[in-house]
XYZ file of C-alpha atoms in Angstrom:
167
model
C -7.302 109.868 133.703
C -9.285 106.900 134.623
C -10.371 104.343 131.917
C -13.000 101.457 132.193
C -14.090 98.315 130.228
C -17.310 98.036 128.954
C -19.290 95.918 126.200
C -20.411 97.275 122.938
C -23.671 99.664 123.363
C -25.663 100.746 120.521
C -24.179 104.072 119.250
C -20.763 103.044 119.681
C -20.705 101.989 116.031
C -19.248 105.575 114.604
C -16.801 105.709 117.232
C -15.419 102.433 117.208
C -14.597 103.197 113.130
C -13.414 106.595 113.886
C -10.978 105.292 116.659
C -9.428 102.532 114.513
C -9.007 105.211 111.239
C -7.398 107.465 113.733
C -5.244 104.492 115.102
C -3.906 103.202 111.861
C -3.242 106.543 110.036
C -1.293 107.813 113.491
C 0.223 104.806 114.488
C 0.246 102.522 111.119
C 3.643 104.537 109.949
C 5.495 103.051 112.863
C 5.658 100.043 110.990
C 4.208 100.510 107.512
C 4.798 102.621 104.655
C 2.581 105.638 103.217
C 1.275 103.503 100.380
C 0.217 100.517 102.858
C -1.396 102.940 105.543
C -3.415 104.339 102.661
C -4.614 100.625 101.276
C -4.887 99.620 105.014
C -7.352 102.480 105.900
C -9.455 102.465 102.352
C -10.563 98.680 103.121
C -11.109 99.634 106.874
C -14.547 98.921 108.466
C -17.344 101.186 108.163
C -19.811 101.651 111.236
C -22.176 99.490 109.962
C -19.645 96.792 110.187
C -19.397 97.328 114.180
C -23.273 97.116 114.294
C -23.825 93.892 112.311
C -20.732 92.265 114.301
C -22.380 92.949 117.537
C -25.894 91.670 116.079
C -24.158 88.518 115.347
C -22.953 87.681 118.407
C -19.512 89.306 118.376
C -18.334 90.204 121.767
C -16.759 94.206 121.450
C -15.025 95.141 124.475
C -14.491 98.898 124.629
C -11.864 100.767 127.053
C -13.641 104.258 127.544
C -12.549 107.048 129.324
C -13.865 109.280 132.493
C -16.537 110.438 129.878
C -17.674 106.871 128.364
C -15.935 107.396 125.104
C -14.537 104.813 123.260
C -10.581 105.126 123.382
C -10.003 101.764 122.793
C -11.379 98.455 121.512
C -11.197 94.570 120.881
C -13.619 92.426 118.810
C -13.611 88.767 119.921
C -15.766 86.160 117.078
C -17.370 83.667 118.763
C -14.646 81.078 117.259
C -12.033 82.791 119.273
C -10.880 85.018 116.449
C -9.829 88.295 118.210
C -10.222 90.437 114.894
C -9.598 94.093 115.899
C -7.723 95.814 118.498
C -6.899 99.347 118.243
C -5.964 102.090 120.629
C -6.781 105.899 119.931
C -3.428 107.459 119.305
C -3.843 109.953 122.602
C -4.578 107.032 124.644
C -1.393 104.712 123.934
C 0.931 103.326 126.206
C -1.705 103.289 128.956
C -2.175 99.791 129.380
C -5.474 99.767 127.612
C -4.417 96.826 125.126
C -3.371 94.589 127.706
C -6.697 95.127 129.754
C -8.834 94.348 126.685
C -6.520 91.034 125.756
C -6.998 90.233 129.590
C -10.630 90.899 129.461
C -11.151 88.860 126.265
C -9.037 85.601 127.613
C -11.282 85.912 130.780
C -14.142 85.941 128.385
C -12.695 83.194 126.742
C -12.099 80.771 129.862
C -15.654 81.717 131.089
C -17.487 80.882 127.489
C -15.442 77.668 126.822
C -13.301 78.799 124.034
C -9.897 77.325 124.150
C -7.690 79.218 122.314
C -7.688 82.768 120.862
C -6.108 83.686 117.640
C -5.296 86.706 115.594
C -3.440 88.499 112.847
C -1.852 90.836 114.811
C 0.085 94.060 112.712
C 3.586 94.644 113.172
C 2.524 97.464 115.646
C 0.157 95.226 117.769
C 2.754 92.212 117.651
C 4.231 92.935 121.141
C 1.202 93.837 123.053
C -0.207 90.077 121.794
C 3.208 88.652 122.979
C 2.793 90.482 126.000
C -0.320 88.873 126.522
C 0.598 85.412 126.104
C 0.029 84.773 122.225
C 3.213 83.194 120.237
C 3.606 84.063 116.597
C 3.120 81.351 114.152
C 3.852 82.548 111.088
C 4.527 86.088 109.220
C 1.662 86.462 106.637
C 1.847 88.486 103.509
C -1.157 89.377 101.608
C -2.614 92.085 99.390
C -4.809 95.107 99.680
C -5.552 96.695 96.117
C -2.340 95.207 94.830
C -0.550 96.562 97.962
C 1.390 94.014 99.728
C 1.111 94.162 103.477
C 2.304 91.687 106.060
C 1.286 91.027 109.516
C 1.307 87.923 112.154
C -0.690 84.888 112.700
C -0.777 84.117 116.527
C -2.329 82.240 118.737
C -2.920 81.734 122.455
C -4.020 78.886 124.616
C -6.574 79.546 126.949
C -6.898 77.537 130.313
C -10.444 76.591 130.744
C -12.696 77.286 133.877
C -12.241 74.054 135.632
C -8.348 74.690 135.361
C -7.512 72.023 132.845
C -5.233 73.402 130.272
C -6.622 72.558 126.722
C -4.029 72.588 124.094
C -4.626 74.819 120.923
């Protein structure tokens, strides 16, 4: 199966919401309890959020299969905040997370974003580390009274002129 990466298009919102929910439900239990996964799912974005983010200028990079169906995606805000990175459970271990993170880094490089930052789940942390992100600190927070952890991570981006700008 071949994959390609494209930008968000009208009509993608429902598929992205379903993809994210499928990823959390299937992969989340690898690092989080059932109670944590349920809390995460209860507060996960609906389709309207994706459309609103795209309309507000957030870059949504989508990995698609041969039929142009979304199978993974990343959301990059204008501030350099990488808000989502999800891969459908049927398409993990295909290098899609790495490709999406590199696409976001290239976009940042050519749009003057000097660093990228994220809050990575325990599951996503290794993919971010492989893409050059550094874990700054482990974060603990609550969703509906359920304690969950993730990692504040950052990556410095070399500018298009070649100068490295510190984060």
